[in-house]
Coordinates of C-alpha atoms in Angstrom, one line a residue:
M1 CA -11.1 -11.9 10.0
L2 CA -11.7 -8.6 8.1
V3 CA -11.5 -6.7 11.4
K4 CA -7.8 -6.8 11.7
Y5 CA -7.4 -5.2 8.2
L6 CA -9.8 -2.4 8.7
P7 CA -8.8 1.0 10.1
K8 CA -9.6 1.2 13.8
E9 CA -12.0 4.2 13.3
Y10 CA -14.3 1.9 11.2
V11 CA -14.4 -0.9 13.7
S12 CA -16.6 -1.1 16.8
F13 CA -17.8 -4.1 18.8
K14 CA -20.9 -4.6 20.9
E15 CA -20.1 -4.4 24.6
N16 CA -21.0 -8.1 25.2
V17 CA -18.5 -9.3 22.6
K18 CA -15.6 -8.7 25.0
K19 CA -17.4 -10.8 27.6
T20 CA -17.9 -13.7 25.3
T21 CA -14.3 -14.0 24.2
A22 CA -13.6 -15.6 27.5
L23 CA -14.8 -19.1 27.7
K24 CA -16.2 -20.7 30.8
D25 CA -13.6 -23.3 31.4
K26 CA -10.2 -21.7 30.8
K27 CA -8.3 -24.9 31.6
K28 CA -9.5 -26.7 28.5
T29 CA -8.3 -26.0 24.9
L30 CA -10.5 -24.3 22.4
E31 CA -11.1 -27.7 20.7
E32 CA -12.2 -29.3 24.0
R33 CA -14.5 -26.5 24.9
L34 CA -16.1 -26.5 21.5
S35 CA -15.9 -30.2 20.8
F36 CA -19.3 -30.1 18.9
L37 CA -17.7 -27.9 16.2
D38 CA -14.9 -28.5 13.8
T39 CA -12.8 -25.7 15.4
K40 CA -9.9 -26.2 13.0
S41 CA -12.2 -25.4 10.1
G42 CA -13.8 -22.6 11.9
L43 CA -10.5 -21.0 12.8
L44 CA -9.4 -21.3 9.1
Y45 CA -12.5 -19.4 8.0
N46 CA -11.6 -16.7 10.6
G47 CA -8.1 -16.1 9.5
S48 CA -6.7 -18.6 12.1
D49 CA -7.4 -15.8 14.7
E50 CA -8.9 -17.2 17.9
E51 CA -10.3 -13.8 19.0
I52 CA -12.0 -13.3 15.6
Y53 CA -13.4 -16.8 15.7
L54 CA -14.9 -16.2 19.2
I55 CA -16.5 -13.0 17.9
T56 CA -17.9 -14.9 14.9
L57 CA -19.3 -17.5 17.3
N58 CA -20.9 -14.7 19.3
D59 CA -22.4 -13.2 16.2
Y60 CA -23.7 -16.6 15.1
Y61 CA -25.5 -17.0 18.4
N62 CA -26.9 -13.5 18.4
D63 CA -28.0 -13.4 14.8
D64 CA -30.8 -16.0 15.3
L65 CA -32.3 -17.0 12.0
T66 CA -35.1 -19.1 13.5
E67 CA -37.8 -16.5 13.2
R68 CA -37.0 -15.6 9.6
I69 CA -36.8 -19.3 8.5
T70 CA -40.0 -20.1 10.3
E71 CA -41.9 -17.1 8.9
A72 CA -40.8 -18.0 5.3
F73 CA -41.8 -21.6 5.9
E74 CA -45.2 -20.8 7.4
K75 CA -46.0 -18.3 4.5
K76 CA -44.8 -20.9 2.0
D77 CA -42.4 -18.4 0.6
Y78 CA -39.8 -20.9 -0.5
K79 CA -37.7 -18.3 -2.3
K80 CA -37.1 -16.5 1.0
Y81 CA -36.7 -19.8 2.7
S82 CA -33.9 -20.7 0.4
V83 CA -32.2 -17.3 1.1
F84 CA -32.4 -17.8 4.8
T85 CA -31.2 -21.4 4.7
H86 CA -28.4 -20.3 2.4
A87 CA -27.4 -17.8 5.1
L88 CA -27.6 -20.5 7.7
K89 CA -25.5 -22.8 5.6
S90 CA -22.8 -20.2 5.1
S91 CA -22.7 -18.9 8.6
S92 CA -22.6 -22.5 10.0
L93 CA -19.7 -23.4 7.8
G94 CA -17.9 -20.3 9.0
I95 CA -17.9 -21.5 12.6
G96 CA -17.1 -25.1 11.8
A97 CA -20.7 -26.5 12.2
I98 CA -20.3 -28.8 9.2
D99 CA -23.4 -31.0 9.9
M100 CA -25.6 -27.9 10.3
S101 CA -24.2 -26.4 7.2
E102 CA -24.9 -29.6 5.2
K103 CA -28.5 -29.7 6.5
A104 CA -29.1 -26.1 5.6
K105 CA -27.6 -26.7 2.2
S106 CA -30.1 -29.6 1.6
H107 CA -33.0 -27.3 2.5
E108 CA -31.7 -24.4 0.4
L109 CA -31.3 -26.7 -2.7
A110 CA -34.7 -28.4 -2.0
A111 CA -36.5 -25.0 -1.8
K112 CA -34.7 -23.8 -5.0
S113 CA -35.7 -26.9 -6.9
D114 CA -39.3 -26.9 -5.6
D115 CA -38.8 -30.1 -3.6
I116 CA -41.4 -28.9 -1.1
D117 CA -42.0 -32.4 0.3
F118 CA -38.4 -32.5 1.5
V119 CA -38.6 -29.1 3.1
I120 CA -41.9 -30.0 4.9
S121 CA -40.6 -33.4 6.0
N122 CA -37.3 -32.1 7.3
Y123 CA -38.2 -28.6 8.6
E124 CA -38.6 -29.6 12.2
D125 CA -35.3 -31.5 12.2
L126 CA -33.5 -28.4 10.8
L127 CA -34.8 -26.1 13.5
E128 CA -34.1 -28.6 16.3
T129 CA -30.5 -29.0 15.1
Y130 CA -30.1 -25.3 14.9
T131 CA -31.6 -24.7 18.3
K132 CA -29.4 -27.3 19.9
L133 CA -26.3 -25.9 18.2
R134 CA -27.1 -22.4 19.5
A135 CA -27.7 -23.8 23.0
D136 CA -24.3 -25.6 22.8
I137 CA -22.6 -22.4 21.8
K138 CA -24.3 -20.5 24.6
G139 CA -23.2 -23.2 27.0
A140 CA -19.6 -22.9 25.9
L141 CA -19.4 -19.1 25.8
E142 CA -20.3 -16.7 28.5
I143 CA -23.3 -15.2 26.7

């Protein structure tokens, strides 16, 4: 969203971003191709600009938080865990992954309030949901 307001000399994109702006099945609408997301919400968070939304989806896929979340969990560093789940919550909401955002929010709040039992009991589910979401994004985009 911010990209369209920045001077061109301050903006650069990774080469693969241009490739991912084309979705595999061009006959379907954006909503059909990304049916696992709330695309209307995702588009709103991206200035109602489809190109920016697709770039954001590409960034979401490429900025994998799995390793950082796992490392914080395994080290029992729940302060960092809450930071990384906060990032997952916000970035998920920004693409219209409402369920993922809500799960991440639950983990963030649990870690902040020292509800470690919740974090431990639901950690695997969080990562499985995130992994599946990233796979679905990869399947919908040419990444």
